[in-house]
Amino acid sequence: MENKTKITGQTLIEMGFRSAKWFKEALEYINEKQLKGEALDNYLEQFKSPDPIGLHKNDIPFSINIKAENELEETNVNSVVETMKTLMKTPTLINGSIMPDACPTGGNGTIPVGGVAVAKNAIHPGMHSADICCSVMLTDFGKVDPKTVLDAAHSITHFGPGGRSRENQFRFPMDLLEEIESNYFLNDQKCISAARSHLGTQGDGNHFLFVGTSKKTGNTMMVTHHGSRGFGANLYSKGMKIAERFRKELSPDTLKQNAWIPFDTDEGHQYWDALQIIRKWTKKNHEVIHDATLEKLSIDKENRFWNEHNFVFKDGDLFYHAKGATPLDKKFMPDITGPRLIPLNMSEPVLIVEGETTNSNLGFAPHGAGRNVSRTQHRKSKTGTLQEIFNEETEGLDIRFFSEEIDITELPSAYKDAETVRNQMEEFGLGKVIDEVLPYGCIMAGDWKKNAPWKKRKRNRAK
């Protein structure tokens, strides 16, 4: 009787194939047909992966629209430049830029806040991060008392973790729900539940609701800042998993945080469509807060505009990944309704800007003031009680924390010097200021963890 040699997964691995889902079906076919020699090679040809794509030997040149004004800033700028150099070895990237508000986030090679990375035919989920479509919206309330607007908005908005209770949720647009349900990445209960409950919420960290007056007209204006909340975070998690699958196959040497989804794949097109749906949801998230505030005051808006500053923008086969960078070029915003917004800190004006694309700015401006040190470093640098620090830094302003607990890492001293950022915007051609929203006050999440439900339960048990 003829002795049949069985081909196993280990055999395929020894032949140079990486373990994959197709092994099971292929092995059944190979052993059933008793393929060997040239017949086996011909059959396996269809499963061969392309040669791995290596990193760029040298980092692709990028524009540096930032300079250090002191020793602290020099440390920050050097760190930003070094991480960008590593990032720009990613094989899909062809151009890049950093803004005056740039600061590192994550390990070396991770796109910094204030960074722009241009990829060809590739979407990098790690380069837009979990806070997809973090954005700002302005509504002009006309000649209304700023405190009246801030009080009304405070009664409507929601900061902190989680979403709204079922009885307090905003009506969800059915056309948007249909789009969500038609997308491979978004059509699951976790995503849909987050989309419903997080509508009309602003999260935590540096997100805010700011009220001030126009320097040009004196009108009261409200500005909100937040991203796509849990809805976008769910997409980011899925995108990173898909990108990692491609990275292992296409470019194992690429850093995990810089993995990409090729646009010319089903996954690439579906992910791009999902990003546009997230964008629509985030814009609606701003609108429901603004519209509810207008309705409570029984007034009509005089003007409104918005822009994202944490997103992926497409121009032909190029994908501009802006990690905290404001789009100046109109081609990046199909629904452009006005100038762009750049907030600095709670004690400084929100800048209203316009600008032109240049070789160095790539069509972008800063998204804010940025940080020179981490939250932890800033916290350690402060002396005095929380209340004393708060009183000193917010004098003359109506500053509120939704959790009623002060977060000193969001006070003005936590951010870069606003005048420096403005001066470098002018020096590097990063947008022209056409108006300013002078600060009256703002609401932020505050240190919600201090009295988080699980901490309250723990304290109660200890009594």
Coordinates of C-alpha atoms in Angstrom, one line a residue:
M1 CA 0.0 0.0 0.0
E2 CA 1.4 3.4 -1.0
N3 CA 2.6 5.5 2.0
K4 CA 1.0 9.0 1.8
T5 CA 2.9 11.9 3.3
K6 CA 0.5 14.4 4.9
I7 CA 1.1 18.1 4.4
T8 CA 0.6 20.1 7.7
G9 CA 0.6 23.7 8.7
Q10 CA 4.2 23.3 9.9
T11 CA 5.1 22.2 6.4
L12 CA 3.6 25.4 4.9
I13 CA 5.4 27.6 7.5
E14 CA 8.7 25.9 6.7
M15 CA 7.9 26.7 3.0
G16 CA 7.8 30.4 4.0
F17 CA 4.1 31.1 4.6
R18 CA 2.8 32.9 7.6
S19 CA 0.1 31.1 9.6
A20 CA -3.3 32.3 8.3
K21 CA -7.0 31.4 8.1
W22 CA -6.6 29.9 4.6
F23 CA -4.4 27.1 6.0
K24 CA -7.3 24.9 7.0
E25 CA -9.1 24.8 3.7
A26 CA -5.9 24.7 1.7
L27 CA -4.5 21.8 3.6
E28 CA -7.7 19.8 3.1
Y29 CA -7.5 20.4 -0.6
I30 CA -3.7 19.6 -0.8
N31 CA -4.0 16.3 1.1
E32 CA -7.2 15.3 -0.7
K33 CA -5.5 15.8 -4.1
Q34 CA -2.1 14.6 -2.8
L35 CA -0.4 17.6 -4.4
K36 CA 3.4 17.7 -4.4
G37 CA 6.3 19.1 -6.3
E38 CA 5.4 21.6 -9.0
A39 CA 1.6 21.0 -8.6
L40 CA 1.9 22.0 -4.9
D41 CA 3.9 25.1 -5.8
N42 CA 1.5 26.1 -8.5
Y43 CA -1.5 25.8 -6.1
L44 CA 0.2 27.7 -3.3
E45 CA 1.2 30.6 -5.6
Q46 CA -2.2 32.2 -5.0
F47 CA -1.5 32.5 -1.3
K48 CA 1.9 34.1 -1.5
S49 CA 2.2 37.5 0.1
P50 CA 4.0 40.3 -1.6
D51 CA 7.5 41.1 -0.4
P52 CA 7.3 43.2 2.8
I53 CA 7.4 46.9 2.3
G54 CA 10.4 48.3 4.1
L55 CA 10.6 51.6 6.0
H56 CA 12.1 54.6 4.2
K57 CA 15.8 54.4 4.6
N58 CA 15.9 58.1 5.5
D59 CA 13.0 60.1 7.0
I60 CA 10.9 62.0 4.4
P61 CA 11.6 65.8 4.8
F62 CA 8.9 67.7 6.7
S63 CA 8.2 71.4 7.5
I64 CA 8.9 72.8 10.9
N65 CA 6.6 75.7 11.7
I66 CA 7.7 76.0 15.3
K67 CA 10.7 77.4 17.2
A68 CA 11.8 77.3 20.8
E69 CA 11.6 80.6 22.8
N70 CA 13.2 79.2 26.0
E71 CA 14.8 76.1 27.5
L72 CA 11.5 74.4 28.3
E73 CA 10.3 74.9 24.8
E74 CA 13.6 73.7 23.4
T75 CA 13.1 70.3 25.1
N76 CA 9.6 70.1 23.7
V77 CA 10.6 71.1 20.1
N78 CA 13.5 68.6 20.1
S79 CA 11.2 65.8 21.2
V80 CA 8.6 66.7 18.5
V81 CA 11.2 66.8 15.8
E82 CA 12.7 63.5 16.8
T83 CA 9.4 61.7 16.9
M84 CA 8.5 63.2 13.5
K85 CA 11.8 61.9 12.0
T86 CA 10.9 58.4 13.1
L87 CA 7.3 58.8 11.9
M88 CA 8.4 60.0 8.5
K89 CA 10.1 56.7 7.8
T90 CA 6.7 55.1 7.5
P91 CA 6.6 53.8 3.9
T92 CA 3.3 55.3 2.9
L93 CA 4.2 58.9 3.9
I94 CA 5.3 61.5 1.4
N95 CA 5.1 64.8 3.3
G96 CA 4.6 66.2 6.8
S97 CA 4.4 69.4 8.9
I98 CA 4.4 70.4 12.5
M99 CA 2.7 73.5 14.0
P100 CA 3.6 75.9 16.8
D101 CA 1.4 74.1 19.3
A102 CA 3.1 70.7 18.6
C103 CA 3.9 68.4 21.6
P104 CA 4.7 64.7 21.8
T105 CA 2.1 62.1 22.7
G106 CA 3.0 58.4 23.0
G107 CA 6.3 56.8 22.2
N108 CA 8.9 57.8 19.6
G109 CA 7.5 57.7 16.1
T110 CA 3.9 58.5 17.2
I111 CA 2.4 61.5 15.4
P112 CA 2.6 64.5 17.8
V113 CA -0.2 66.8 18.6
G114 CA 0.1 69.6 16.1
G115 CA 1.4 67.2 13.4
V116 CA 0.3 66.6 9.9
A117 CA 1.3 63.5 8.0
V118 CA 0.5 63.0 4.3
A119 CA 0.1 59.4 3.1
K120 CA -0.5 58.0 -0.4
N121 CA -3.5 55.7 -0.7
A122 CA -3.5 54.8 2.9
I123 CA -5.4 55.6 6.1
H124 CA -3.6 55.4 9.4
P125 CA -6.1 55.1 12.3
G126 CA -3.3 55.8 14.8
M127 CA -2.7 59.1 13.2
H128 CA -6.2 60.4 13.9
S129 CA -6.3 58.7 17.3
A130 CA -9.3 57.7 19.3
D131 CA -10.8 61.2 19.5
I132 CA -11.8 61.2 15.9
C133 CA -13.1 64.5 14.5
C134 CA -12.3 66.5 17.6
S135 CA -13.7 69.8 16.5
V136 CA -15.0 73.3 17.4
M137 CA -18.3 75.0 16.6
L138 CA -19.2 78.7 17.1
T139 CA -22.7 80.2 17.2
D140 CA -23.3 83.9 17.2
F141 CA -26.1 84.7 19.8
G142 CA -26.3 88.4 19.0
K143 CA -26.6 91.0 21.7
V144 CA -27.4 88.7 24.6
D145 CA -25.8 88.8 28.0
P146 CA -22.9 86.3 28.1
K147 CA -23.9 85.0 31.6
T148 CA -27.4 84.3 30.3
V149 CA -25.9 82.2 27.5
L150 CA -23.5 80.4 29.8
D151 CA -26.2 79.6 32.4
A152 CA -28.5 78.2 29.7
A153 CA -25.8 76.1 28.2
H154 CA -24.7 74.8 31.6
S155 CA -28.2 73.5 32.1
I156 CA -28.1 71.6 28.8
T157 CA -24.6 70.3 28.1
H158 CA -23.1 67.2 29.7
F159 CA -19.4 66.6 30.6
G160 CA -17.7 63.5 32.0
P161 CA -17.7 59.8 31.2
G162 CA -20.7 57.9 29.8
G163 CA -23.7 59.3 28.0
R164 CA -27.1 60.7 28.8
S165 CA -29.8 58.8 30.6
R166 CA -32.5 57.5 28.3
E167 CA -35.0 60.1 29.4
N168 CA -32.6 62.9 28.7
Q169 CA -31.3 61.8 25.3
F170 CA -31.7 64.0 22.2
R171 CA -33.8 62.7 19.3
F172 CA -31.6 60.7 17.0
P173 CA -31.7 61.5 13.3
M174 CA -33.1 58.5 11.4
D175 CA -31.2 59.3 8.2
L176 CA -27.9 59.2 10.2
L177 CA -29.0 55.9 11.9
E178 CA -29.6 54.4 8.4
E179 CA -26.0 55.4 7.4
I180 CA -24.6 53.9 10.5
E181 CA -26.5 50.6 10.0
S182 CA -25.2 50.4 6.4
N183 CA -21.5 50.5 7.3
Y184 CA -19.5 47.4 8.2
F185 CA -17.5 49.1 10.9
L186 CA -20.4 50.9 12.6
N187 CA -23.3 48.5 12.5
D188 CA -23.2 46.8 15.9
Q189 CA -25.1 47.4 19.1
K190 CA -22.1 48.9 21.0
C191 CA -21.5 51.6 18.3
I192 CA -25.2 52.4 17.9
S193 CA -25.8 52.6 21.7
A194 CA -22.8 55.0 22.1
A195 CA -24.1 57.1 19.2
R196 CA -27.5 57.5 20.8
S197 CA -26.5 58.0 24.4
H198 CA -23.4 60.2 23.8
L199 CA -25.2 62.7 21.5
G200 CA -25.2 66.0 23.3
T201 CA -22.2 65.2 25.5
Q202 CA -18.7 66.7 25.6
G203 CA -16.5 64.2 27.4
D204 CA -13.6 65.4 29.6
G205 CA -10.0 66.5 29.4
N206 CA -9.5 69.7 27.4
H207 CA -13.0 69.8 25.9
F208 CA -15.0 72.9 26.8
L209 CA -18.0 75.2 26.3
F210 CA -16.7 78.7 26.0
V211 CA -18.8 82.0 26.0
G212 CA -17.4 85.4 25.0
T213 CA -17.9 88.4 22.9
S214 CA -16.7 89.3 19.4
K215 CA -14.0 91.9 19.4
K216 CA -15.4 93.1 16.1
T217 CA -19.1 93.2 16.7
G218 CA -19.6 92.9 20.5
N219 CA -22.0 90.0 19.9
T220 CA -22.1 87.1 22.4
M221 CA -20.7 83.9 20.9
M222 CA -20.6 80.3 22.2
V223 CA -17.9 77.9 21.2
T224 CA -17.9 74.1 22.0
H225 CA -15.0 71.8 21.7
H226 CA -15.3 68.0 21.7
G227 CA -14.9 65.0 19.4
S228 CA -16.9 61.9 18.6
R229 CA -16.9 60.4 22.1
G230 CA -17.5 56.6 22.5
F231 CA -18.9 56.4 19.0
G232 CA -15.6 57.4 17.4
A233 CA -13.5 55.5 19.9
N234 CA -15.3 52.3 18.9
L235 CA -14.4 52.9 15.3
Y236 CA -10.8 53.7 16.2
S237 CA -10.4 50.3 18.0
K238 CA -11.8 48.4 15.0
G239 CA -9.7 50.4 12.6
M240 CA -6.5 49.7 14.5
K241 CA -7.2 45.9 14.5
I242 CA -7.7 45.9 10.7
A243 CA -4.6 48.1 10.2
E244 CA -2.6 45.7 12.3
R245 CA -3.7 42.8 10.2
F246 CA -2.5 44.6 7.1
R247 CA 0.8 45.7 8.9
K248 CA 1.7 42.1 9.7
E249 CA 1.3 41.2 6.1
L250 CA 2.5 44.2 4.2
S251 CA 5.1 46.0 6.4
P252 CA 6.1 44.2 9.6
D253 CA 8.9 46.8 10.2
T254 CA 6.3 49.6 10.5
L255 CA 5.6 50.7 14.1
K256 CA 2.3 49.3 15.3
Q257 CA 0.9 52.8 16.0
N258 CA 1.6 53.7 12.4
A259 CA -0.2 50.7 10.8
W260 CA -2.4 51.5 7.8
I261 CA -5.5 50.4 5.9
P262 CA -4.8 50.5 2.1
F263 CA -7.5 52.7 0.6
D264 CA -7.9 50.5 -2.5
T265 CA -9.4 47.6 -0.5
D266 CA -12.9 47.0 0.7
E267 CA -11.8 47.7 4.2
G268 CA -10.2 51.0 3.1
H269 CA -13.4 52.2 1.4
Q270 CA -15.6 51.1 4.3
Y271 CA -13.3 52.8 6.8
W272 CA -13.3 56.0 4.8
D273 CA -17.1 56.0 4.7
A274 CA -17.2 55.3 8.4
L275 CA -15.0 58.4 9.1
Q276 CA -17.5 60.5 7.1
I277 CA -20.4 59.2 9.2
I278 CA -18.4 59.9 12.4
R279 CA -17.9 63.4 11.1
K280 CA -21.6 63.9 10.5
W281 CA -22.4 62.6 14.0
T282 CA -19.9 64.9 15.6
K283 CA -21.2 68.0 13.8
K284 CA -24.7 67.0 15.0
N285 CA -23.3 66.6 18.5
H286 CA -22.3 70.2 18.5
E287 CA -25.5 71.4 16.9
V288 CA -27.9 69.8 19.4
I289 CA -26.1 71.6 22.3
H290 CA -26.1 74.9 20.5
D291 CA -29.7 74.6 19.2
A292 CA -31.0 73.6 22.6
T293 CA -29.4 76.6 24.2
L294 CA -30.9 78.9 21.5
E295 CA -34.3 77.3 22.1
K296 CA -34.1 77.8 25.8
L297 CA -33.4 81.5 25.3
S298 CA -36.1 81.8 22.6
I299 CA -33.7 83.4 20.1
D300 CA -32.4 82.7 16.6
K301 CA -28.7 82.3 15.8
E302 CA -27.1 85.1 13.8
N303 CA -24.2 83.0 12.4
R304 CA -22.6 79.6 12.8
F305 CA -19.5 77.8 11.6
W306 CA -17.3 74.9 12.6
N307 CA -14.2 72.9 11.8
E308 CA -12.6 69.7 12.9
H309 CA -8.9 69.6 13.8
N310 CA -8.4 65.9 14.4
F311 CA -9.2 64.0 11.3
V312 CA -8.1 62.6 7.9
F313 CA -8.6 64.8 4.9
K314 CA -8.6 63.4 1.3
D315 CA -7.3 65.1 -1.8
G316 CA -7.1 62.7 -4.7
D317 CA -5.0 59.7 -3.6
L318 CA -3.4 61.7 -0.8
F319 CA -4.7 61.4 2.8
Y320 CA -3.8 64.3 5.1
H321 CA -3.7 63.0 8.7
A322 CA -4.1 66.0 11.0
K323 CA -3.5 65.2 14.7
G324 CA -4.5 68.5 16.2
A325 CA -4.2 70.8 13.2
T326 CA -6.8 73.2 11.8
P327 CA -7.6 72.9 8.1
L328 CA -7.2 76.3 6.3
D329 CA -7.7 75.0 2.8
K330 CA -11.4 74.9 1.7
K331 CA -10.8 71.7 -0.2
F332 CA -10.6 69.8 3.1
M333 CA -14.1 71.0 4.2
P334 CA -16.8 70.3 1.7
D335 CA -19.4 71.9 4.0
I336 CA -17.4 75.1 4.7
T337 CA -19.6 77.8 6.1
G338 CA -17.1 80.4 7.4
P339 CA -13.7 81.0 8.8
R340 CA -11.8 78.6 11.1
L341 CA -11.6 78.6 14.9
I342 CA -8.4 78.3 17.1
P343 CA -8.9 78.3 20.9
L344 CA -5.9 79.0 23.1
N345 CA -6.9 78.7 26.8
M346 CA -9.8 79.7 29.0
S347 CA -8.3 83.1 29.7
E348 CA -7.4 83.9 26.1
P349 CA -9.6 84.8 23.0
V350 CA -10.8 82.1 20.6
L351 CA -9.2 83.2 17.3
I352 CA -11.3 83.3 14.2
V353 CA -8.9 82.9 11.2
E354 CA -8.6 82.5 7.5
G355 CA -5.5 81.5 5.5
E356 CA -3.9 80.2 2.3
T357 CA -2.1 77.0 1.6
T358 CA 1.7 77.1 1.4
N359 CA 4.4 74.5 0.8
S360 CA 5.2 74.6 4.5
N361 CA 1.8 74.7 6.1
L362 CA 0.3 72.1 3.7
G363 CA -3.1 73.9 4.1
F364 CA -3.2 73.8 8.0
A365 CA -2.8 76.0 11.0
P366 CA -2.4 75.2 14.8
H367 CA -5.5 73.9 16.6
G368 CA -4.7 75.6 19.9
A369 CA -1.9 76.5 22.3
G370 CA -0.6 73.0 23.0
R371 CA 1.5 72.0 26.0
N372 CA 5.2 72.1 26.8
V373 CA 5.0 69.6 29.7
S374 CA 2.7 66.7 30.6
R375 CA -0.3 67.1 32.9
T376 CA 1.6 65.3 35.6
Q377 CA 4.6 67.6 35.3
H378 CA 2.4 70.6 35.4
R379 CA 0.5 69.4 38.5
K380 CA 3.8 68.8 40.3
S381 CA 5.1 72.3 39.4
K382 CA 2.3 74.1 41.1
T383 CA 2.3 75.3 44.8
G384 CA -0.6 76.4 46.9
T385 CA -4.1 74.9 47.3
L386 CA -6.2 74.1 44.3
Q387 CA -8.5 77.0 45.2
E388 CA -5.7 79.5 45.5
I389 CA -4.2 78.4 42.1
F390 CA -7.7 78.5 40.5
N391 CA -8.5 82.0 41.9
E392 CA -5.2 83.4 40.7
E393 CA -5.4 82.0 37.2
T394 CA -9.1 82.7 36.5
E395 CA -9.6 86.1 38.1
G396 CA -12.3 88.1 36.4
L397 CA -13.7 85.1 34.5
D398 CA -16.7 82.8 35.1
I399 CA -15.0 79.4 35.0
R400 CA -17.0 76.3 36.0
F401 CA -16.2 72.7 36.3
F402 CA -19.1 70.4 35.5
S403 CA -18.0 67.9 38.2
E404 CA -17.5 70.8 40.6
E405 CA -13.9 69.6 41.1
I406 CA -11.0 71.8 39.9
D407 CA -8.7 70.4 37.3
I408 CA -5.6 72.5 37.5
T409 CA -4.1 70.8 34.4
E410 CA -6.7 72.7 32.3
L411 CA -5.9 76.1 33.7
P412 CA -4.0 78.7 31.5
S413 CA -0.6 77.9 33.0
A414 CA -0.9 74.3 31.7
Y415 CA -0.6 75.5 28.1
K416 CA 2.0 77.2 26.0
D417 CA 2.2 80.9 26.0
A418 CA -0.7 82.2 23.8
E419 CA 1.3 85.2 22.5
T420 CA 4.1 82.9 21.4
V421 CA 1.7 80.7 19.4
R422 CA 0.1 83.8 17.8
N423 CA 3.5 85.3 16.9
Q424 CA 4.6 82.0 15.3
M425 CA 1.4 81.7 13.4
E426 CA 2.2 85.1 11.8
E427 CA 5.9 84.3 11.3
F428 CA 5.2 81.0 9.5
G429 CA 2.1 82.0 7.6
L430 CA -0.4 79.9 9.5
G431 CA -3.6 81.8 9.1
K432 CA -4.7 85.5 9.6
V433 CA -6.7 86.5 12.6
I434 CA -9.9 88.3 11.4
D435 CA -11.8 88.4 14.7
E436 CA -11.4 87.2 18.3
V437 CA -14.0 85.9 20.8
L438 CA -12.9 87.7 24.0
P439 CA -13.5 85.4 27.1
Y440 CA -16.3 85.8 29.5
G441 CA -16.3 82.3 30.9
C442 CA -16.3 78.6 30.2
I443 CA -17.4 75.1 31.4
M444 CA -15.1 72.1 31.5
A445 CA -15.5 68.6 32.9
G446 CA -13.1 69.2 35.8
D447 CA -11.6 66.4 37.9
W448 CA -14.6 64.0 37.6
K449 CA -12.5 61.1 38.9
K450 CA -12.3 62.6 42.4
N451 CA -15.9 61.8 43.1
A452 CA -16.4 59.1 40.5
P453 CA -19.2 56.6 41.6
W454 CA -16.7 53.8 42.3
K455 CA -14.7 56.1 44.6
K456 CA -17.8 57.2 46.4
R457 CA -18.8 53.5 47.0
K458 CA -15.3 52.8 48.3
R459 CA -15.3 55.7 50.7
N460 CA -18.8 54.7 52.0
R461 CA -17.6 51.2 52.6
A462 CA -14.7 52.5 54.6
K463 CA -16.9 54.5 57.0

